[in-house]
């Protein structure tokens, strides 16, 4: 790993805009539960904004909205029913006992109490517990993701035999890794919202926001903060915020990225076999040591009926190659249409289309590898077949959109752009005809 940590630049305005979003959430929460200033709260320029003992509510937010506070609000307040480490442990216990993925994780360890003990050992400063309380009460799903990621990380600390200090850092990083998201406008994060390029910048900033947040705490500002900063970096350089590659990413950052993606998959897919396929498809982007370790412990041994799957595989190989051509054609069209306002809906469609494939782990340049890696696993083949079927729906949809808006699209493209859209139409039609 490089000794020098690359931290992306965030402007002062961006930082205070994010802080203001978070302070608004705190004030809104103060309308439902008691949040009290434990000390006077000052602006960075020395103006006293709130007196000790004041309840933080919406009207307080109006007072502080235009100021940058001298320190984060979570360092100056006490919150009713503030989260404790014991709460974290008992919530983790319920997850480990009730959710299949986590039941299997816990079962694969000889010492059944290991995972919970690892969580019990961490030491989080009060302002961080305050922040986590705000996450728990304002964004319960995000809180659950942090908790579940921490359980998977505790499992990795067992598997990798991490020394206690490192394992503490890893688990603290896991439970705080997305706290920076609380500084992002919640509207952008709504599931059906199509994120614009400008908004994507706000999302991509959350690892760095989390990193800066942890700099106030001597025990967390080292490896823990770096792992938070790197949790969306990927080994092949395709991640963010810095596009680091391979060993440029710290080992804790590598572990955390597998843990958090594994949990994200448990939200997305209902069956373990789908999780397994998605992990397999993404393995190039992660430390395979940890991916394989998860796959082994989470999945049960399967019977292989290779004879039956061979036929499917042949079709699949051809199908994956067609999908890859369509993918390339959409990129080509985008290169001509991207900055044209009248073609905004087309651009969004193309982006969503590619997003679906990439999310599933499809790599257009390496579709043969996808086939090779899964050919002996009937369940994987079955799940990829499901993806292909879903893809065909999207294929049909996109073709329909292009056909119905053909004139409008062509009017806004030059000759090369027209050729690109015509090639895309042919590829989409070919895919449906096969
Ligand atoms: Fe994240
Ligand atoms: Fe996350």
GROMACS .gro file of C-alpha atoms and ligand atoms in nm:
model
  436
    1UNK     CA    1   0.000   0.000   0.000
    2UNK     CA    2   0.119   0.354  -0.067
    3UNK     CA    3   0.220   0.536   0.249
    4UNK     CA    4   0.074   0.854   0.118
    5UNK     CA    5  -0.306   0.858   0.134
    6UNK     CA    6  -0.483   1.013  -0.162
    7UNK     CA    7  -0.776   1.213  -0.028
    8UNK     CA    8  -1.002   1.373  -0.286
    9UNK     CA    9  -1.055   1.746  -0.266
   10UNK     CA   10  -1.384   1.866  -0.121
   11UNK     CA   11  -1.452   2.237  -0.128
   12UNK     CA   12  -1.545   2.428   0.190
   13UNK     CA   13  -1.889   2.501   0.041
   14UNK     CA   14  -1.953   2.133  -0.025
   15UNK     CA   15  -1.847   2.042   0.328
   16UNK     CA   16  -2.072   2.298   0.490
   17UNK     CA   17  -2.362   2.213   0.257
   18UNK     CA   18  -2.328   1.849   0.368
   19UNK     CA   19  -2.304   1.946   0.732
   20UNK     CA   20  -2.616   2.157   0.697
   21UNK     CA   21  -2.808   1.858   0.554
   22UNK     CA   22  -2.697   1.650   0.852
   23UNK     CA   23  -2.787   1.924   1.102
   24UNK     CA   24  -3.132   1.946   0.947
   25UNK     CA   25  -3.179   1.571   1.004
   26UNK     CA   26  -3.072   1.613   1.367
   27UNK     CA   27  -3.318   1.901   1.417
   28UNK     CA   28  -3.603   1.705   1.257
   29UNK     CA   29  -3.525   1.413   1.482
   30UNK     CA   30  -3.533   1.655   1.777
   31UNK     CA   31  -3.904   1.706   1.706
   32UNK     CA   32  -3.964   1.337   1.785
   33UNK     CA   33  -3.716   1.266   2.062
   34UNK     CA   34  -3.520   1.471   2.310
   35UNK     CA   35  -3.190   1.608   2.178
   36UNK     CA   36  -3.033   1.862   2.413
   37UNK     CA   37  -2.728   2.086   2.376
   38UNK     CA   38  -2.484   1.985   2.652
   39UNK     CA   39  -2.272   2.295   2.600
   40UNK     CA   40  -2.300   2.629   2.423
   41UNK     CA   41  -2.280   2.588   2.045
   42UNK     CA   42  -2.067   2.841   1.855
   43UNK     CA   43  -2.019   2.925   1.490
   44UNK     CA   44  -1.671   2.905   1.343
   45UNK     CA   45  -1.654   3.285   1.363
   46UNK     CA   46  -1.723   3.279   1.738
   47UNK     CA   47  -2.095   3.369   1.743
   48UNK     CA   48  -2.290   3.187   2.016
   49UNK     CA   49  -2.581   3.022   1.835
   50UNK     CA   50  -2.735   2.790   2.094
   51UNK     CA   51  -2.711   2.791   2.475
   52UNK     CA   52  -2.635   2.484   2.679
   53UNK     CA   53  -2.956   2.308   2.786
   54UNK     CA   54  -3.154   2.410   2.474
   55UNK     CA   55  -3.359   2.144   2.300
   56UNK     CA   56  -3.250   2.099   1.937
   57UNK     CA   57  -3.558   2.128   1.716
   58UNK     CA   58  -3.650   2.263   1.373
   59UNK     CA   59  -3.643   2.625   1.487
   60UNK     CA   60  -3.286   2.580   1.607
   61UNK     CA   61  -3.191   2.460   1.262
   62UNK     CA   62  -3.319   2.788   1.119
   63UNK     CA   63  -3.075   2.960   1.355
   64UNK     CA   64  -2.773   2.753   1.263
   65UNK     CA   65  -2.839   2.684   0.893
   66UNK     CA   66  -2.629   2.970   0.763
   67UNK     CA   67  -2.333   2.907   0.991
   68UNK     CA   68  -2.047   2.665   0.992
   69UNK     CA   69  -2.028   2.530   1.346
   70UNK     CA   70  -1.698   2.535   1.530
   71UNK     CA   71  -1.734   2.160   1.578
   72UNK     CA   72  -1.983   1.900   1.454
   73UNK     CA   73  -2.318   1.914   1.632
   74UNK     CA   74  -2.284   1.552   1.749
   75UNK     CA   75  -1.997   1.660   1.976
   76UNK     CA   76  -2.220   1.906   2.163
   77UNK     CA   77  -2.551   1.725   2.221
   78UNK     CA   78  -2.695   1.436   2.415
   79UNK     CA   79  -2.963   1.223   2.250
   80UNK     CA   80  -3.239   1.038   2.432
   81UNK     CA   81  -3.200   0.659   2.395
   82UNK     CA   82  -2.854   0.703   2.251
   83UNK     CA   83  -2.718   0.385   2.101
   84UNK     CA   84  -2.472   0.182   2.312
   85UNK     CA   85  -2.230  -0.096   2.221
   86UNK     CA   86  -2.465  -0.337   2.405
   87UNK     CA   87  -2.751  -0.231   2.173
   88UNK     CA   88  -2.527  -0.297   1.871
   89UNK     CA   89  -2.437  -0.642   2.004
   90UNK     CA   90  -2.796  -0.743   2.080
   91UNK     CA   91  -2.918  -0.624   1.737
   92UNK     CA   92  -2.634  -0.818   1.575
   93UNK     CA   93  -2.735  -1.125   1.775
   94UNK     CA   94  -3.085  -1.112   1.636
   95UNK     CA   95  -2.949  -1.086   1.278
   96UNK     CA   96  -2.714  -1.380   1.334
   97UNK     CA   97  -2.998  -1.592   1.469
   98UNK     CA   98  -3.261  -1.508   1.210
   99UNK     CA   99  -3.116  -1.432   0.869
  100UNK     CA  100  -2.998  -1.726   0.664
  101UNK     CA  101  -2.684  -1.563   0.520
  102UNK     CA  102  -2.570  -1.462   0.869
  103UNK     CA  103  -2.681  -1.789   1.030
  104UNK     CA  104  -2.444  -1.966   0.791
  105UNK     CA  105  -2.160  -1.724   0.862
  106UNK     CA  106  -2.189  -1.780   1.235
  107UNK     CA  107  -2.223  -2.157   1.195
  108UNK     CA  108  -1.900  -2.181   1.000
  109UNK     CA  109  -1.700  -2.056   1.300
  110UNK     CA  110  -1.612  -2.302   1.575
  111UNK     CA  111  -1.655  -2.045   1.848
  112UNK     CA  112  -2.021  -1.937   1.826
  113UNK     CA  113  -1.966  -1.626   2.036
  114UNK     CA  114  -1.671  -1.498   1.833
  115UNK     CA  115  -1.864  -1.260   1.607
  116UNK     CA  116  -2.056  -1.094   1.889
  117UNK     CA  117  -1.745  -1.073   2.108
  118UNK     CA  118  -1.562  -0.892   1.831
  119UNK     CA  119  -1.839  -0.633   1.817
  120UNK     CA  120  -1.844  -0.605   2.196
  121UNK     CA  121  -1.473  -0.519   2.204
  122UNK     CA  122  -1.494  -0.204   1.993
  123UNK     CA  123  -1.475   0.134   2.155
  124UNK     CA  124  -1.671   0.410   1.985
  125UNK     CA  125  -1.648   0.770   2.109
  126UNK     CA  126  -1.975   0.930   2.219
  127UNK     CA  127  -2.004   1.168   1.919
  128UNK     CA  128  -1.983   0.865   1.688
  129UNK     CA  129  -2.250   0.685   1.890
  130UNK     CA  130  -2.459   1.004   1.860
  131UNK     CA  131  -2.413   0.998   1.485
  132UNK     CA  132  -2.504   0.632   1.467
  133UNK     CA  133  -2.816   0.704   1.674
  134UNK     CA  134  -2.918   0.964   1.416
  135UNK     CA  135  -2.856   0.708   1.139
  136UNK     CA  136  -3.057   0.443   1.329
  137UNK     CA  137  -3.355   0.672   1.383
  138UNK     CA  138  -3.354   0.871   1.059
  139UNK     CA  139  -3.227   0.607   0.810
  140UNK     CA  140  -3.297   0.264   0.965
  141UNK     CA  141  -3.208   0.077   0.649
  142UNK     CA  142  -2.868   0.242   0.628
  143UNK     CA  143  -2.809   0.166   0.996
  144UNK     CA  144  -2.893  -0.197   0.937
  145UNK     CA  145  -2.648  -0.207   0.646
  146UNK     CA  146  -2.371  -0.071   0.871
  147UNK     CA  147  -2.448  -0.328   1.137
  148UNK     CA  148  -2.464  -0.622   0.899
  149UNK     CA  149  -2.143  -0.513   0.725
  150UNK     CA  150  -1.976  -0.512   1.068
  151UNK     CA  151  -2.085  -0.872   1.130
  152UNK     CA  152  -1.937  -0.983   0.797
  153UNK     CA  153  -1.615  -0.795   0.880
  154UNK     CA  154  -1.600  -0.967   1.220
  155UNK     CA  155  -1.622  -1.293   1.030
  156UNK     CA  156  -1.333  -1.188   0.805
  157UNK     CA  157  -1.127  -1.092   1.105
  158UNK     CA  158  -1.165  -1.453   1.225
  159UNK     CA  159  -1.091  -1.597   0.885
  160UNK     CA  160  -0.784  -1.377   0.828
  161UNK     CA  161  -0.674  -1.410   1.190
  162UNK     CA  162  -0.638  -1.034   1.225
  163UNK     CA  163  -0.456  -0.910   1.531
  164UNK     CA  164  -0.700  -0.747   1.780
  165UNK     CA  165  -0.601  -0.389   1.703
  166UNK     CA  166  -0.654  -0.436   1.329
  167UNK     CA  167  -0.977  -0.618   1.383
  168UNK     CA  168  -1.107  -0.331   1.602
  169UNK     CA  169  -1.013  -0.083   1.330
  170UNK     CA  170  -1.189  -0.294   1.068
  171UNK     CA  171  -1.510  -0.324   1.268
  172UNK     CA  172  -1.512   0.047   1.359
  173UNK     CA  173  -1.464   0.124   0.989
  174UNK     CA  174  -1.749  -0.111   0.899
  175UNK     CA  175  -1.998   0.044   1.138
  176UNK     CA  176  -1.909   0.398   1.025
  177UNK     CA  177  -1.831   0.345   0.657
  178UNK     CA  178  -2.142   0.508   0.509
  179UNK     CA  179  -2.198   0.774   0.773
  180UNK     CA  180  -2.086   1.027   0.510
  181UNK     CA  181  -2.411   0.947   0.327
  182UNK     CA  182  -2.595   1.141   0.596
  183UNK     CA  183  -2.441   1.452   0.438
  184UNK     CA  184  -2.599   1.376   0.100
  185UNK     CA  185  -2.937   1.516   0.002
  186UNK     CA  186  -3.178   1.226   0.077
  187UNK     CA  187  -3.376   1.297  -0.243
  188UNK     CA  188  -3.076   1.187  -0.451
  189UNK     CA  189  -3.063   0.855  -0.268
  190UNK     CA  190  -3.430   0.762  -0.320
  191UNK     CA  191  -3.450   0.424  -0.498
  192UNK     CA  192  -3.641   0.545  -0.806
  193UNK     CA  193  -3.446   0.863  -0.854
  194UNK     CA  194  -3.230   0.871  -1.167
  195UNK     CA  195  -2.901   1.021  -1.059
  196UNK     CA  196  -2.759   1.294  -1.283
  197UNK     CA  197  -2.387   1.336  -1.345
  198UNK     CA  198  -2.382   1.640  -1.114
  199UNK     CA  199  -2.560   1.448  -0.835
  200UNK     CA  200  -2.328   1.151  -0.874
  201UNK     CA  201  -2.048   1.374  -0.752
  202UNK     CA  202  -2.234   1.420  -0.421
  203UNK     CA  203  -2.275   1.046  -0.382
  204UNK     CA  204  -1.911   0.980  -0.467
  205UNK     CA  205  -1.800   1.216  -0.198
  206UNK     CA  206  -1.942   1.013   0.093
  207UNK     CA  207  -1.629   0.799   0.159
  208UNK     CA  208  -1.419   1.116   0.187
  209UNK     CA  209  -1.678   1.285   0.410
  210UNK     CA  210  -1.663   0.982   0.639
  211UNK     CA  211  -1.283   0.996   0.633
  212UNK     CA  212  -1.277   1.362   0.737
  213UNK     CA  213  -1.538   1.297   1.007
  214UNK     CA  214  -1.313   1.038   1.171
  215UNK     CA  215  -1.010   1.272   1.179
  216UNK     CA  216  -1.144   1.421   1.504
  217UNK     CA  217  -1.086   1.092   1.687
  218UNK     CA  218  -0.727   0.981   1.753
  219UNK     CA  219  -0.820   0.611   1.775
  220UNK     CA  220  -1.009   0.615   1.445
  221UNK     CA  221  -0.816   0.857   1.227
  222UNK     CA  222  -0.557   0.601   1.111
  223UNK     CA  223  -0.630   0.272   0.939
  224UNK     CA  224  -0.999   0.285   1.023
  225UNK     CA  225  -1.050   0.619   0.845
  226UNK     CA  226  -0.843   0.500   0.546
  227UNK     CA  227  -1.061   0.188   0.512
  228UNK     CA  228  -1.371   0.411   0.515
  229UNK     CA  229  -1.217   0.631   0.247
  230UNK     CA  230  -1.142   0.327   0.030
  231UNK     CA  231  -1.457   0.118   0.071
  232UNK     CA  232  -1.573   0.186  -0.287
  233UNK     CA  233  -1.231   0.141  -0.447
  234UNK     CA  234  -1.198  -0.174  -0.658
  235UNK     CA  235  -0.886  -0.382  -0.734
  236UNK     CA  236  -0.922  -0.332  -1.110
  237UNK     CA  237  -0.926   0.048  -1.069
  238UNK     CA  238  -1.297   0.080  -1.148
  239UNK     CA  239  -1.394   0.216  -0.806
  240UNK     CA  240  -1.412   0.562  -0.653
  241UNK     CA  241  -1.322   0.820  -0.526
  242UNK     CA  242  -0.960   0.779  -0.645
  243UNK     CA  243  -0.970   0.481  -0.883
  244UNK     CA  244  -0.696   0.308  -0.683
  245UNK     CA  245  -0.571  -0.030  -0.805
  246UNK     CA  246  -0.456  -0.352  -0.636
  247UNK     CA  247  -0.226  -0.295  -0.343
  248UNK     CA  248  -0.280   0.079  -0.351
  249UNK     CA  249  -0.588  -0.015  -0.151
  250UNK     CA  250  -0.515  -0.100   0.213
  251UNK     CA  251  -0.593  -0.455   0.326
  252UNK     CA  252  -0.864  -0.327   0.562
  253UNK     CA  253  -1.010  -0.127   0.271
  254UNK     CA  254  -1.011  -0.444   0.059
  255UNK     CA  255  -1.183  -0.647   0.330
  256UNK     CA  256  -1.440  -0.377   0.402
  257UNK     CA  257  -1.530  -0.347   0.034
  258UNK     CA  258  -1.608  -0.721   0.011
  259UNK     CA  259  -1.805  -0.712   0.338
  260UNK     CA  260  -2.016  -0.415   0.238
  261UNK     CA  261  -2.087  -0.545  -0.112
  262UNK     CA  262  -2.181  -0.887   0.029
  263UNK     CA  263  -2.434  -0.719   0.255
  264UNK     CA  264  -2.566  -0.502  -0.028
  265UNK     CA  265  -2.628  -0.826  -0.219
  266UNK     CA  266  -2.828  -0.972   0.068
  267UNK     CA  267  -3.068  -0.675   0.030
  268UNK     CA  268  -3.092  -0.712  -0.342
  269UNK     CA  269  -3.131  -1.085  -0.385
  270UNK     CA  270  -3.356  -1.313  -0.192
  271UNK     CA  271  -3.179  -1.640  -0.253
  272UNK     CA  272  -2.828  -1.740  -0.155
  273UNK     CA  273  -2.761  -1.875  -0.501
  274UNK     CA  274  -2.820  -1.532  -0.658
  275UNK     CA  275  -2.581  -1.382  -0.403
  276UNK     CA  276  -2.329  -1.644  -0.496
  277UNK     CA  277  -2.354  -1.568  -0.867
  278UNK     CA  278  -2.325  -1.195  -0.813
  279UNK     CA  279  -2.017  -1.245  -0.595
  280UNK     CA  280  -1.864  -1.472  -0.856
  281UNK     CA  281  -1.929  -1.229  -1.137
  282UNK     CA  282  -1.760  -0.948  -0.949
  283UNK     CA  283  -1.460  -1.140  -0.824
  284UNK     CA  284  -1.210  -0.962  -1.048
  285UNK     CA  285  -1.286  -0.639  -0.868
  286UNK     CA  286  -1.229  -0.776  -0.517
  287UNK     CA  287  -0.973  -0.966  -0.317
  288UNK     CA  288  -1.065  -1.321  -0.416
  289UNK     CA  289  -0.934  -1.459  -0.089
  290UNK     CA  290  -1.227  -1.301   0.090
  291UNK     CA  291  -1.483  -1.358  -0.184
  292UNK     CA  292  -1.399  -1.729  -0.191
  293UNK     CA  293  -1.408  -1.751   0.184
  294UNK     CA  294  -1.762  -1.610   0.185
  295UNK     CA  295  -1.871  -1.834  -0.099
  296UNK     CA  296  -1.744  -2.142   0.078
  297UNK     CA  297  -1.906  -2.076   0.407
  298UNK     CA  298  -2.235  -1.938   0.285
  299UNK     CA  299  -2.312  -2.189   0.015
  300UNK     CA  300  -2.394  -2.551   0.068
  301UNK     CA  301  -2.249  -2.818  -0.155
  302UNK     CA  302  -2.454  -2.865  -0.467
  303UNK     CA  303  -2.514  -3.168  -0.685
  304UNK     CA  304  -2.393  -3.101  -1.033
  305UNK     CA  305  -2.596  -3.230  -1.319
  306UNK     CA  306  -2.355  -3.125  -1.585
  307UNK     CA  307  -2.528  -3.308  -1.867
  308UNK     CA  308  -2.841  -3.098  -1.841
  309UNK     CA  309  -2.661  -2.772  -1.808
  310UNK     CA  310  -2.429  -2.821  -2.105
  311UNK     CA  311  -2.704  -2.737  -2.354
  312UNK     CA  312  -2.795  -2.423  -2.166
  313UNK     CA  313  -2.431  -2.320  -2.151
  314UNK     CA  314  -2.392  -2.332  -2.530
  315UNK     CA  315  -2.686  -2.098  -2.576
  316UNK     CA  316  -2.566  -1.885  -2.295
  317UNK     CA  317  -2.224  -1.831  -2.450
  318UNK     CA  318  -2.381  -1.706  -2.770
  319UNK     CA  319  -2.628  -1.492  -2.578
  320UNK     CA  320  -2.357  -1.330  -2.367
  321UNK     CA  321  -2.165  -1.239  -2.679
  322UNK     CA  322  -2.478  -1.072  -2.826
  323UNK     CA  323  -2.534  -0.880  -2.504
  324UNK     CA  324  -2.177  -0.764  -2.519
  325UNK     CA  325  -2.228  -0.624  -2.874
  326UNK     CA  326  -2.542  -0.441  -2.764
  327UNK     CA  327  -2.351  -0.296  -2.471
  328UNK     CA  328  -2.074  -0.170  -2.700
  329UNK     CA  329  -2.328  -0.021  -2.940
  330UNK     CA  330  -2.494   0.175  -2.658
  331UNK     CA  331  -2.155   0.321  -2.565
  332UNK     CA  332  -2.099   0.426  -2.925
  333UNK     CA  333  -2.439   0.597  -2.944
  334UNK     CA  334  -2.377   0.771  -2.611
  335UNK     CA  335  -2.054   0.915  -2.745
  336UNK     CA  336  -2.260   1.107  -3.004
  337UNK     CA  337  -2.567   1.186  -2.794
  338UNK     CA  338  -2.436   1.247  -2.443
  339UNK     CA  339  -2.425   1.625  -2.430
  340UNK     CA  340  -2.737   1.690  -2.636
  341UNK     CA  341  -3.024   1.823  -2.426
  342UNK     CA  342  -3.304   1.706  -2.666
  343UNK     CA  343  -3.168   1.351  -2.633
  344UNK     CA  344  -3.180   1.351  -2.252
  345UNK     CA  345  -3.434   1.067  -2.228
  346UNK     CA  346  -3.237   0.854  -2.472
  347UNK     CA  347  -2.920   0.914  -2.273
  348UNK     CA  348  -3.093   0.819  -1.947
  349UNK     CA  349  -3.230   0.501  -2.105
  350UNK     CA  350  -2.887   0.401  -2.234
  351UNK     CA  351  -2.730   0.472  -1.898
  352UNK     CA  352  -2.990   0.266  -1.708
  353UNK     CA  353  -2.954  -0.014  -1.958
  354UNK     CA  354  -2.580  -0.039  -1.899
  355UNK     CA  355  -2.623   0.017  -1.528
  356UNK     CA  356  -2.843  -0.293  -1.505
  357UNK     CA  357  -2.575  -0.510  -1.663
  358UNK     CA  358  -2.283  -0.370  -1.469
  359UNK     CA  359  -2.475  -0.398  -1.141
  360UNK     CA  360  -2.520  -0.764  -1.211
  361UNK     CA  361  -2.146  -0.800  -1.260
  362UNK     CA  362  -2.153  -0.833  -1.639
  363UNK     CA  363  -1.824  -0.726  -1.790
  364UNK     CA  364  -1.870  -0.659  -2.165
  365UNK     CA  365  -1.501  -0.712  -2.231
  366UNK     CA  366  -1.486  -1.035  -2.044
  367UNK     CA  367  -1.812  -1.217  -2.106
  368UNK     CA  368  -1.621  -1.531  -2.197
  369UNK     CA  369  -1.465  -1.535  -1.852
  370UNK     CA  370  -1.811  -1.510  -1.703
  371UNK     CA  371  -1.909  -1.822  -1.892
  372UNK     CA  372  -1.588  -2.007  -1.811
  373UNK     CA  373  -1.611  -1.933  -1.442
  374UNK     CA  374  -1.965  -2.053  -1.403
  375UNK     CA  375  -1.992  -2.335  -1.655
  376UNK     CA  376  -1.961  -2.611  -1.397
  377UNK     CA  377  -2.209  -2.464  -1.155
  378UNK     CA  378  -2.569  -2.543  -1.252
  379UNK     CA  379  -2.710  -2.293  -1.007
  380UNK     CA  380  -2.489  -2.015  -1.137
  381UNK     CA  381  -2.590  -2.098  -1.492
  382UNK     CA  382  -2.953  -2.088  -1.389
  383UNK     CA  383  -2.911  -1.747  -1.225
  384UNK     CA  384  -2.727  -1.604  -1.526
  385UNK     CA  385  -3.010  -1.735  -1.742
  386UNK     CA  386  -3.247  -1.534  -1.522
  387UNK     CA  387  -3.034  -1.225  -1.580
  388UNK     CA  388  -3.041  -1.286  -1.954
  389UNK     CA  389  -3.421  -1.314  -1.948
  390UNK     CA  390  -3.448  -0.988  -1.757
  391UNK     CA  391  -3.205  -0.837  -2.002
  392UNK     CA  392  -3.428  -0.934  -2.294
  393UNK     CA  393  -3.712  -0.733  -2.142
  394UNK     CA  394  -3.489  -0.433  -2.119
  395UNK     CA  395  -3.365  -0.500  -2.472
  396UNK     CA  396  -3.727  -0.500  -2.598
  397UNK     CA  397  -3.803  -0.182  -2.408
  398UNK     CA  398  -3.504   0.005  -2.544
  399UNK     CA  399  -3.578  -0.102  -2.901
  400UNK     CA  400  -3.940   0.012  -2.862
  401UNK     CA  401  -3.823   0.348  -2.730
  402UNK     CA  402  -3.580   0.397  -3.019
  403UNK     CA  403  -3.836   0.292  -3.281
  404UNK     CA  404  -4.103   0.525  -3.142
  405UNK     CA  405  -3.864   0.820  -3.124
  406UNK     CA  406  -3.666   0.742  -3.437
  407UNK     CA  407  -3.724   1.074  -3.616
  408UNK     CA  408  -3.654   1.287  -3.311
  409UNK     CA  409  -3.334   1.096  -3.233
  410UNK     CA  410  -3.203   1.112  -3.589
  411UNK     CA  411  -3.279   1.484  -3.621
  412UNK     CA  412  -3.043   1.547  -3.332
  413UNK     CA  413  -2.754   1.332  -3.450
  414UNK     CA  414  -2.489   1.387  -3.714
  415UNK     CA  415  -2.417   1.127  -3.983
  416UNK     CA  416  -2.185   0.917  -3.764
  417UNK     CA  417  -2.438   0.931  -3.479
  418UNK     CA  418  -2.710   0.808  -3.716
  419UNK     CA  419  -2.490   0.516  -3.818
  420UNK     CA  420  -2.432   0.433  -3.450
  421UNK     CA  421  -2.803   0.434  -3.365
  422UNK     CA  422  -2.878   0.221  -3.669
  423UNK     CA  423  -2.616  -0.035  -3.559
  424UNK     CA  424  -2.768  -0.038  -3.210
  425UNK     CA  425  -3.114  -0.103  -3.355
  426UNK     CA  426  -2.980  -0.392  -3.559
  427UNK     CA  427  -2.808  -0.542  -3.253
  428UNK     CA  428  -3.121  -0.507  -3.040
  429UNK     CA  429  -3.330  -0.673  -3.312
  430UNK     CA  430  -3.077  -0.953  -3.353
  431UNK     CA  431  -3.093  -1.022  -2.983
  432UNK     CA  432  -3.470  -1.054  -2.988
  433UNK     CA  433  -3.466  -1.272  -3.295
  434UNK     CA  434  -3.218  -1.523  -3.148
  435LIG    FE1  435  -2.061   0.352   0.065
  436LIG    FE1  436  -2.204   0.065   0.229
   0.00000   0.00000   0.00000
